[in-house]
Amino acid sequence: MEKNIPFSNLNRAETFNKLAEESFDLVVIGGGITGGGIALDAASRGLKVALLEKNDFASGTSSKSTKLIHGGLRYLKQFDFWLVKEVGSERAIVHKLAPHLVLPEKMLLPLIENGSYGKWLTSIGLKVYDILAQVTGEDQRKMLEKKPALKLEPLLPKKILKGAGYYAEYRTDDARLTLENIKTSLKYGATALNYATVLDFEYNDGKISGVKVKDETSQKEITVKTAYVINAAGPWVDELRSINNSKKGKRLHLTKGVHLVFPKEKLPVRQSVYFDVPDGRMMFAIPRGKVTYVGTTDTNYTEDKDHVKVDLADAMYLISAVNNMFPSVDLRLEDIVSSWAGLRPLIHEEGKSASELSRKDEIFVSDTGLISMAGGKLTGYRKMAERAVDRIAKKIEEESDRKLKECRTASIFLCGNENFKKSKHVQKYIDEVFERLEPEGFAKYDAWYLVTNYGTQTETILETYATLKEKDNPTCLLKAELHFGVQYEMVQNPMDFFVRRTGRLYFDIESVRTYMDPVLTEFQKLTKLDGTTMAAYKNTLENLIEEHSNFSLERG
């Protein structure tokens, strides 16, 4: 079994001291999927890399996407063939790197009377999509008549349904994909720290030579010495450009995307559906474990980037859209069990609406050498990283006789993928884990959840579980997960664990309510934090549950 590298908040001071004492080839600012991908690419080419994140890893856009590794079918309508080709091809690569985490997901595209997609154009569009994305075999698109479409998804509106397109996508957990990229970069010598805020830059002869960093836990400040800096801060890219006095020319344009989560029995779609909304937009309904989630919106956003909320208008818009496509479900505000809202850091284009803005990534280089990356999609993170690191490699080779390796991330398996070559190997491992857990009173869902979150790292969790076993097995298994998060995934507080390491706040919110107290007690044992701090954490968790799940009209 692969060896997990300790990545613990218990040796946080040691990591912080290393950042203060050593010099780096590259500092990456931003612990989202872009920064994580860059750290892995650069470290695997032989660069000495430090990754800094001001909050938790993946706490911004990279835990709040639609959680699809998809080819961007809708960008065909904008004739953005380059983007469709690149992200379409990347889907298969990212699936290969982490097949336990990037799962095949067939998508149904209903064709309805007066809808956005007609039968002929859809057939041509999906065929072009297959060609651009190099889709082969069973994953190639099929066009379905009304009857087989209804057999696949009986909730579709019989009266206006004319048929459907049927094609292949992939579903993921964006936060875990980010984290596994960062953890994999550690195997190549990278150093990463969350809750480390970049305050300013240091310069030598007009070029960046270091970054001033504040550890948000100890409040200590240091300067990290580095030859190069990549700004991959997502929605906060322009803030860092401002600190660097280089926010000129192009700028970010933030749009908000909202998702709602319902119990599966309230929205029992059998499989993922990509469907029309009356205002001309398109939306997803995606089954996942115990729930179905829907999204997304695409509206301009100029408010607090650190606290993006789903408001009542967002929720009502999404519910209305779902009820329009699935009239028999009759969803209501009180059916919402959880939600999330995130920001897309797009490049501003005059005269274009939020949904018309390009999803392409761009790189800005300041006179002082700050390389900033903005735009892009979750699916294209690996190629975005390659382009950014290519810039650094070119500079290094121009300025020295050092020759770096070529990008090799297309063949570096991510943590958790020890021996999965195909989806069937993942399913076989889920079955094996269930065989071991069933006598302990666990369901098939529990085995599926562990493997699709952690892959073969499930073994480490089960080893810890065996040492914690008591009468209450579910609590002990969750405690074992917490131990893994603290020791191997830099869990700094219970919110990191419940929201980003496990996704429970979104996909199993009842488990957060049920197990909050025993998890907090175990966390205090592991970290030796005082009662006041733990009480504050509990209050924060309770507020998060309320904010993400309560959509009563009184909320406003």
XYZ file of C-alpha atoms in Angstrom:
556
model
C 0.000 0.000 0.000
C 1.196 3.524 -0.796
C 2.700 5.412 2.123
C 0.828 8.530 3.188
C 3.069 11.528 3.834
C 2.313 13.205 7.169
C 0.712 16.580 6.460
C -0.437 17.540 9.918
C -1.487 20.675 11.747
C 0.315 19.148 14.739
C 3.670 19.916 13.073
C 2.482 23.236 11.658
C 5.204 25.223 13.478
C 7.869 23.051 11.837
C 6.396 23.751 8.379
C 6.195 27.483 9.105
C 9.827 27.551 10.251
C 10.890 25.760 7.069
C 9.197 28.481 5.024
C 11.050 31.147 7.028
C 14.482 29.541 6.839
C 14.758 28.129 3.329
C 14.774 29.677 -0.150
C 12.419 28.488 -2.876
C 12.390 28.449 -6.645
C 8.675 29.173 -6.695
C 5.993 30.386 -4.300
C 2.429 29.630 -5.407
C -0.208 31.852 -3.808
C -3.624 30.202 -3.663
C -4.525 26.720 -2.464
C -7.358 26.038 -4.886
C -7.313 23.628 -7.802
C -5.196 25.976 -9.943
C -2.579 26.494 -7.226
C -2.599 22.811 -6.306
C -2.123 21.821 -9.936
C 0.730 24.308 -10.354
C 2.464 23.079 -7.179
C 2.360 19.473 -8.408
C 3.505 20.342 -11.924
C 6.385 22.546 -10.730
C 7.571 20.187 -7.970
C 7.461 17.172 -10.287
C 9.690 19.046 -12.766
C 12.312 19.519 -10.053
C 11.506 22.985 -8.686
C 11.547 23.724 -4.957
C 7.978 24.866 -4.338
C 6.024 26.505 -1.510
C 2.221 26.771 -1.670
C 0.452 29.353 0.523
C -3.300 29.640 1.139
C -4.870 32.400 3.247
C -7.799 30.249 4.400
C -8.214 26.498 4.064
C -7.219 24.619 0.931
C -10.052 24.708 -1.641
C -12.073 27.067 0.558
C -12.884 29.442 -2.318
C -14.148 28.504 -5.770
C -12.558 25.046 -5.617
C -15.085 23.633 -3.153
C -18.111 25.372 -4.662
C -18.268 24.365 -8.319
C -20.866 22.079 -9.929
C -18.345 19.313 -9.161
C -18.205 18.079 -12.739
C -15.160 17.258 -14.821
C -17.027 18.061 -18.008
C -16.307 19.122 -21.530
C -18.315 22.320 -21.600
C -20.978 21.328 -24.111
C -22.582 24.755 -23.845
C -19.405 26.413 -25.135
C -20.133 24.909 -28.547
C -22.998 27.422 -28.742
C -20.387 30.165 -28.308
C -18.203 28.505 -30.999
C -15.428 28.139 -28.422
C -14.065 24.986 -30.056
C -10.576 25.357 -28.554
C -11.954 25.304 -25.007
C -14.231 22.328 -25.725
C -11.327 20.399 -27.274
C -8.953 21.045 -24.395
C -11.255 20.390 -21.447
C -12.943 17.540 -23.304
C -9.611 15.784 -23.741
C -8.605 16.534 -20.155
C -11.615 14.670 -18.724
C -10.198 11.273 -19.605
C -6.751 12.198 -18.282
C -8.015 13.413 -14.900
C -10.202 10.302 -14.624
C -7.114 8.147 -15.200
C -5.175 10.029 -12.497
C -7.872 9.483 -9.850
C -10.634 7.106 -11.007
C -11.949 6.771 -7.440
C -12.504 10.532 -7.300
C -13.433 11.334 -10.905
C -16.391 9.087 -11.634
C -18.089 8.407 -14.993
C -21.472 10.102 -15.134
C -23.827 9.658 -18.084
C -25.709 12.860 -18.864
C -29.202 13.108 -20.346
C -30.040 16.216 -22.399
C -33.840 16.367 -22.830
C -35.142 17.815 -26.086
C -38.357 19.692 -25.420
C -40.804 21.784 -27.455
C -39.393 25.297 -27.982
C -36.248 24.324 -26.047
C -32.678 25.597 -26.453
C -31.578 22.467 -28.315
C -33.346 21.002 -31.357
C -32.900 17.374 -32.348
C -30.775 17.963 -35.457
C -28.498 20.596 -33.885
C -28.122 18.505 -30.731
C -27.121 15.439 -32.735
C -24.551 17.459 -34.710
C -23.369 19.288 -31.573
C -22.847 16.107 -29.558
C -21.058 14.502 -32.507
C -18.693 17.482 -32.750
C -18.305 17.294 -28.963
C -17.283 13.630 -29.208
C -14.774 14.398 -31.957
C -13.216 17.393 -30.173
C -13.068 15.540 -26.844
C -11.800 12.329 -28.498
C -14.626 10.290 -26.976
C -14.614 6.613 -27.965
C -16.592 3.402 -27.497
C -19.595 3.249 -25.184
C -19.101 6.854 -24.086
C -19.964 8.216 -27.538
C -23.208 10.142 -27.787
C -26.548 8.530 -28.562
C -29.748 10.187 -29.711
C -32.870 8.823 -28.022
C -36.522 8.933 -28.978
C -39.127 9.992 -26.416
C -39.895 6.507 -25.069
C -36.306 5.376 -24.261
C -35.601 8.840 -22.837
C -38.525 8.460 -20.420
C -37.363 4.971 -19.522
C -34.003 6.419 -18.463
C -35.649 9.303 -16.598
C -39.396 8.926 -15.879
C -39.568 12.360 -14.200
C -39.133 14.191 -17.515
C -42.224 16.114 -18.779
C -44.091 13.679 -21.063
C -46.230 16.323 -22.794
C -43.393 18.453 -24.166
C -40.582 15.872 -24.379
C -39.479 15.017 -27.925
C -36.395 12.887 -27.205
C -32.956 13.311 -25.667
C -29.252 13.352 -26.240
C -27.253 10.926 -24.092
C -23.535 11.509 -23.555
C -20.679 10.973 -21.103
C -19.268 13.289 -18.432
C -17.462 12.807 -15.091
C -18.431 13.832 -11.555
C -15.944 14.667 -8.807
C -15.475 16.261 -5.426
C -13.636 19.470 -6.301
C -12.213 20.072 -2.819
C -10.801 16.559 -2.554
C -9.374 16.732 -6.067
C -7.604 19.930 -5.004
C -6.298 18.381 -1.806
C -5.008 15.235 -3.503
C -3.074 17.391 -5.989
C -1.482 19.267 -3.091
C -0.716 16.064 -1.157
C 0.796 14.505 -4.275
C 3.022 17.574 -4.706
C 4.460 16.839 -1.232
C 5.864 13.583 -2.600
C 7.988 15.699 -4.925
C 9.248 17.906 -2.108
C 6.704 20.752 -2.132
C 5.848 22.567 1.114
C 2.229 23.671 1.623
C 0.495 25.638 4.349
C -3.091 26.753 4.831
C -4.153 29.788 6.912
C -1.041 31.608 5.673
C -1.897 35.071 4.336
C 0.366 36.891 1.893
C 0.608 40.499 3.122
C 3.122 42.006 0.707
C 6.040 41.339 -1.620
C 9.745 42.002 -1.211
C 11.820 43.211 -4.137
C 15.443 43.155 -5.243
C 16.473 45.368 -8.178
C 12.820 45.861 -9.050
C 11.973 42.153 -9.149
C 10.047 40.104 -6.586
C 12.446 38.257 -4.287
C 10.122 37.189 -1.486
C 6.636 37.254 0.001
C 5.662 38.503 3.456
C 3.414 35.936 5.114
C 1.297 35.891 8.261
C 0.410 32.616 9.978
C -3.230 33.131 10.950
C -2.968 30.616 13.809
C 0.119 31.964 15.605
C -0.101 35.520 14.212
C 3.630 35.315 13.414
C 4.967 37.022 10.291
C 7.871 35.893 8.102
C 9.340 36.517 4.663
C 9.542 33.541 2.316
C 12.479 33.943 -0.066
C 11.773 32.929 -3.638
C 12.963 33.439 -7.205
C 9.476 33.379 -8.749
C 5.864 33.876 -7.652
C 2.664 32.649 -9.294
C -0.543 34.321 -8.181
C -3.267 31.672 -8.436
C -5.637 33.226 -5.899
C -8.829 32.831 -7.925
C -11.319 35.604 -7.056
C -8.546 37.365 -5.079
C -6.072 37.564 -7.998
C -6.658 41.293 -8.484
C -6.062 42.045 -4.783
C -2.568 40.616 -5.080
C -2.014 42.476 -8.337
C -2.983 45.667 -6.478
C -0.482 44.943 -3.690
C 2.091 44.470 -6.448
C 0.924 47.739 -8.116
C 0.327 45.821 -11.318
C -3.461 45.798 -11.637
C -3.537 47.313 -15.112
C -5.315 46.433 -18.313
C -7.470 43.332 -17.985
C -9.270 42.657 -14.714
C -11.454 40.014 -13.123
C -15.192 39.814 -13.520
C -16.765 37.714 -10.766
C -19.976 35.788 -11.292
C -21.872 33.783 -8.683
C -22.964 30.178 -9.081
C -25.478 28.675 -6.658
C -26.397 25.032 -5.937
C -29.201 23.496 -3.878
C -29.257 20.021 -2.331
C -32.405 17.909 -1.851
C -33.041 14.476 -0.320
C -33.111 11.866 -3.067
C -36.713 11.009 -2.212
C -37.734 14.624 -2.923
C -35.938 14.773 -6.290
C -35.512 11.110 -7.270
C -33.824 11.531 -10.644
C -32.243 8.243 -11.672
C -29.303 9.879 -13.378
C -27.805 13.265 -14.228
C -29.848 15.605 -16.420
C -28.711 18.770 -18.221
C -31.899 20.683 -18.911
C -33.504 23.880 -20.192
C -34.578 26.756 -17.976
C -37.389 29.039 -19.257
C -35.057 32.071 -19.398
C -32.793 30.288 -21.905
C -30.086 29.083 -19.520
C -29.213 25.449 -18.876
C -29.042 23.647 -15.554
C -27.870 20.349 -14.020
C -29.667 17.921 -11.710
C -27.155 15.394 -10.375
C -27.802 12.422 -8.048
C -25.033 11.822 -5.511
C -25.220 9.314 -2.666
C -28.192 10.164 -0.440
C -29.079 13.395 -2.236
C -29.658 15.149 -5.547
C -28.156 18.578 -6.163
C -29.108 21.170 -8.759
C -27.411 24.239 -10.223
C -26.318 26.644 -11.270
C -26.913 30.377 -11.534
C -24.601 32.815 -13.328
C -25.015 36.359 -12.002
C -22.642 39.293 -11.560
C -21.122 39.568 -8.078
C -19.515 42.591 -6.405
C -20.048 41.872 -2.699
C -17.937 40.178 0.025
C -15.738 37.549 -1.648
C -14.980 35.859 1.663
C -18.634 35.167 2.452
C -20.688 34.251 -0.609
C -24.208 33.203 0.335
C -27.222 31.647 -1.337
C -30.020 34.161 -0.990
C -33.738 33.539 -1.140
C -34.039 34.794 -4.720
C -31.333 32.318 -5.842
C -33.135 29.445 -4.150
C -36.535 30.340 -5.598
C -35.076 30.705 -9.102
C -33.502 27.229 -8.984
C -36.594 25.582 -7.499
C -38.809 27.162 -10.150
C -36.480 25.895 -12.890
C -36.451 22.339 -11.500
C -40.235 22.255 -11.077
C -40.608 23.443 -14.660
C -38.592 20.485 -16.020
C -39.811 17.911 -13.483
C -43.433 19.021 -12.837
C -44.333 15.996 -10.731
C -41.768 16.697 -7.979
C -43.209 20.027 -6.723
C -40.125 21.124 -4.775
C -40.465 23.810 -2.098
C -38.075 25.926 -0.051
C -38.517 23.677 2.977
C -37.272 20.685 0.934
C -33.764 22.171 0.687
C -31.372 20.295 2.992
C -28.190 22.157 2.055
C -26.696 24.598 -0.439
C -23.528 26.341 -1.530
C -22.510 29.395 -3.537
C -19.184 30.096 -5.225
C -17.516 32.619 -7.483
C -16.132 32.249 -10.989
C -13.029 34.433 -11.505
C -13.563 35.286 -15.176
C -11.834 37.874 -17.364
C -13.925 41.025 -17.878
C -15.114 41.750 -21.421
C -17.001 44.962 -22.114
C -20.598 44.533 -23.179
C -20.857 40.842 -22.304
C -23.298 39.396 -19.775
C -22.173 37.063 -17.001
C -23.108 33.907 -18.921
C -21.448 35.140 -22.142
C -17.995 35.654 -20.600
C -15.287 33.278 -21.790
C -14.102 30.504 -19.456
C -10.607 30.585 -20.968
C -7.668 31.159 -18.652
C -5.177 33.975 -19.124
C -1.766 34.789 -17.699
C -0.678 38.326 -16.731
C 3.001 39.086 -16.021
C 3.941 42.278 -14.150
C 7.133 44.290 -14.614
C 8.289 42.989 -11.219
C 7.837 39.367 -12.316
C 4.526 38.500 -10.626
C 2.813 35.866 -12.775
C -0.969 35.956 -12.279
C -3.353 33.325 -13.611
C -7.080 33.952 -13.931
C -10.137 32.435 -15.575
C -10.337 28.788 -16.559
C -12.436 25.806 -15.528
C -12.029 23.029 -12.980
C -11.698 20.501 -15.811
C -8.762 22.328 -17.378
C -6.721 22.801 -14.190
C -3.854 20.509 -15.269
C -3.282 22.266 -18.601
C -3.575 25.669 -16.900
C -0.847 24.582 -14.493
C 1.310 23.381 -17.360
C 1.062 26.757 -19.121
C 1.950 28.645 -15.936
C 4.938 26.425 -15.094
C 6.119 26.582 -18.714
C 6.488 30.343 -18.205
C 8.700 29.750 -15.156
C 10.713 27.028 -16.901
C 11.387 29.320 -19.852
C 12.570 32.119 -17.534
C 14.838 29.760 -15.579
C 16.400 28.374 -18.749
C 16.930 31.904 -20.123
C 18.501 33.160 -16.901
C 20.641 30.128 -16.009
C 22.037 26.909 -17.458
C 19.444 24.882 -15.550
C 17.269 22.598 -17.682
C 13.915 21.526 -16.248
C 11.957 18.368 -17.021
C 8.934 18.516 -19.295
C 5.442 18.488 -17.778
C 4.599 14.957 -16.631
C 1.388 15.414 -14.632
C -0.639 13.493 -17.238
C 0.952 10.321 -15.855
C 1.263 11.109 -12.109
C -1.434 9.242 -10.207
C -2.949 11.294 -7.396
C -2.921 10.186 -3.746
C -5.526 7.493 -3.172
C -5.006 5.877 -6.571
C -2.564 3.114 -5.753
C -3.694 0.530 -8.266
C -6.961 1.643 -9.884
C -6.615 1.377 -13.635
C -10.315 1.437 -14.484
C -13.658 2.232 -12.856
C -14.308 -1.496 -12.363
C -11.271 -1.688 -10.052
C -12.750 1.095 -7.928
C -16.068 -0.765 -7.724
C -14.260 -3.969 -6.783
C -12.512 -2.156 -3.942
C -15.826 -0.653 -2.751
C -17.242 -4.196 -2.616
C -14.204 -5.397 -0.639
C -14.503 -2.549 1.868
C -18.225 -3.233 2.262
C -17.534 -6.911 2.983
C -15.308 -5.801 5.853
C -17.693 -3.132 7.147
C -21.025 -4.969 6.820
C -20.491 -7.157 9.944
C -19.890 -3.902 11.864
C -23.373 -2.674 10.942
C -22.440 -0.360 8.064
C -24.304 0.077 4.763
C -23.022 -0.101 1.171
C -23.194 3.704 1.119
C -20.511 3.910 3.822
C -18.070 1.865 1.740
C -18.893 3.902 -1.373
C -18.416 7.143 0.550
C -14.999 6.161 1.938
C -13.581 4.878 -1.340
C -14.897 7.728 -3.512
C -13.423 10.234 -1.046
C -10.142 8.597 -0.091
C -9.458 5.772 -2.549
C -6.875 3.342 -1.166
C -6.189 5.751 1.707
C -9.331 4.149 3.148
C -6.959 1.491 4.524
C -5.303 4.002 6.863
C -8.708 5.133 8.117
C -9.837 1.550 8.717
C -6.625 0.776 10.600
C -7.343 3.692 12.955
C -10.993 2.640 13.229
C -9.890 -0.792 14.437
C -8.082 0.860 17.359
C -11.080 3.074 18.258
C -13.892 0.513 17.986
C -16.527 0.707 20.688
C -20.248 0.058 20.775
C -21.004 3.088 18.589
C -19.282 2.087 15.363
C -20.467 5.004 13.129
C -19.023 7.522 15.576
C -15.750 5.606 15.755
C -15.417 5.466 11.968
C -15.987 9.209 11.749
C -13.385 9.749 14.480
C -10.960 7.641 12.433
C -11.651 9.927 9.456
C -10.900 12.913 11.671
C -7.585 11.369 12.787
C -6.670 10.925 9.119
C -7.664 14.518 8.351
C -5.598 15.961 11.179
C -2.522 13.792 10.556
C -2.463 13.585 6.759
C -4.618 16.441 5.436
C -3.732 19.530 7.511
C -7.200 19.833 9.095
C -6.829 22.983 11.176
C -10.362 23.156 12.572
C -13.636 21.166 12.487
C -14.963 23.271 9.591
C -12.099 22.091 7.376
C -13.145 18.541 8.193
C -16.936 18.769 7.849
C -16.989 21.082 4.812
C -13.949 20.443 2.589
C -12.322 17.123 3.577
C -15.573 15.159 3.748
C -18.199 17.313 1.972
C -20.665 16.384 4.713
C -22.065 19.901 5.115
C -23.305 19.678 1.537
C -24.047 16.006 0.919
C -24.829 14.575 4.366
C -25.699 17.568 6.539
C -27.630 15.423 9.010
C -24.398 13.623 9.898
C -22.876 17.000 10.857
C -25.773 17.626 13.235
C -25.590 14.081 14.624
C -21.826 13.788 15.094
C -20.782 17.377 15.745
C -20.272 16.925 19.493
C -18.242 13.670 19.433
C -16.089 15.033 16.582
C -15.436 18.247 18.513
C -14.519 16.220 21.604
C -12.111 14.056 19.597
C -10.638 17.113 17.881
C -9.943 18.703 21.262
C -8.191 15.518 22.412
C -5.970 15.547 19.317
C -5.113 19.258 19.349
C -5.265 20.093 23.088
C -7.198 23.289 22.322
C -8.973 25.108 25.149
C -12.705 25.063 25.878
C -13.269 28.632 24.703
C -11.850 27.843 21.262
C -13.909 24.661 20.996
C -17.102 26.536 21.979
C -16.373 29.065 19.234
C -15.908 26.234 16.713
C -19.240 24.710 17.722
C -20.962 28.061 17.306
C -19.408 28.481 13.848
C -20.580 25.013 12.791
C -24.119 25.670 14.021
C -24.193 28.941 12.093
C -22.919 27.186 8.952
C -25.663 24.566 9.192
C -28.285 27.296 9.585
C -26.933 29.408 6.740
C -26.683 26.510 4.301
C -30.005 24.813 5.077
C -32.599 27.282 6.375
C -34.518 28.933 3.570
C -37.685 29.903 5.414
C -39.316 33.086 4.124
C -38.375 34.805 7.388
C -34.719 34.478 6.408
C -35.027 37.257 3.848
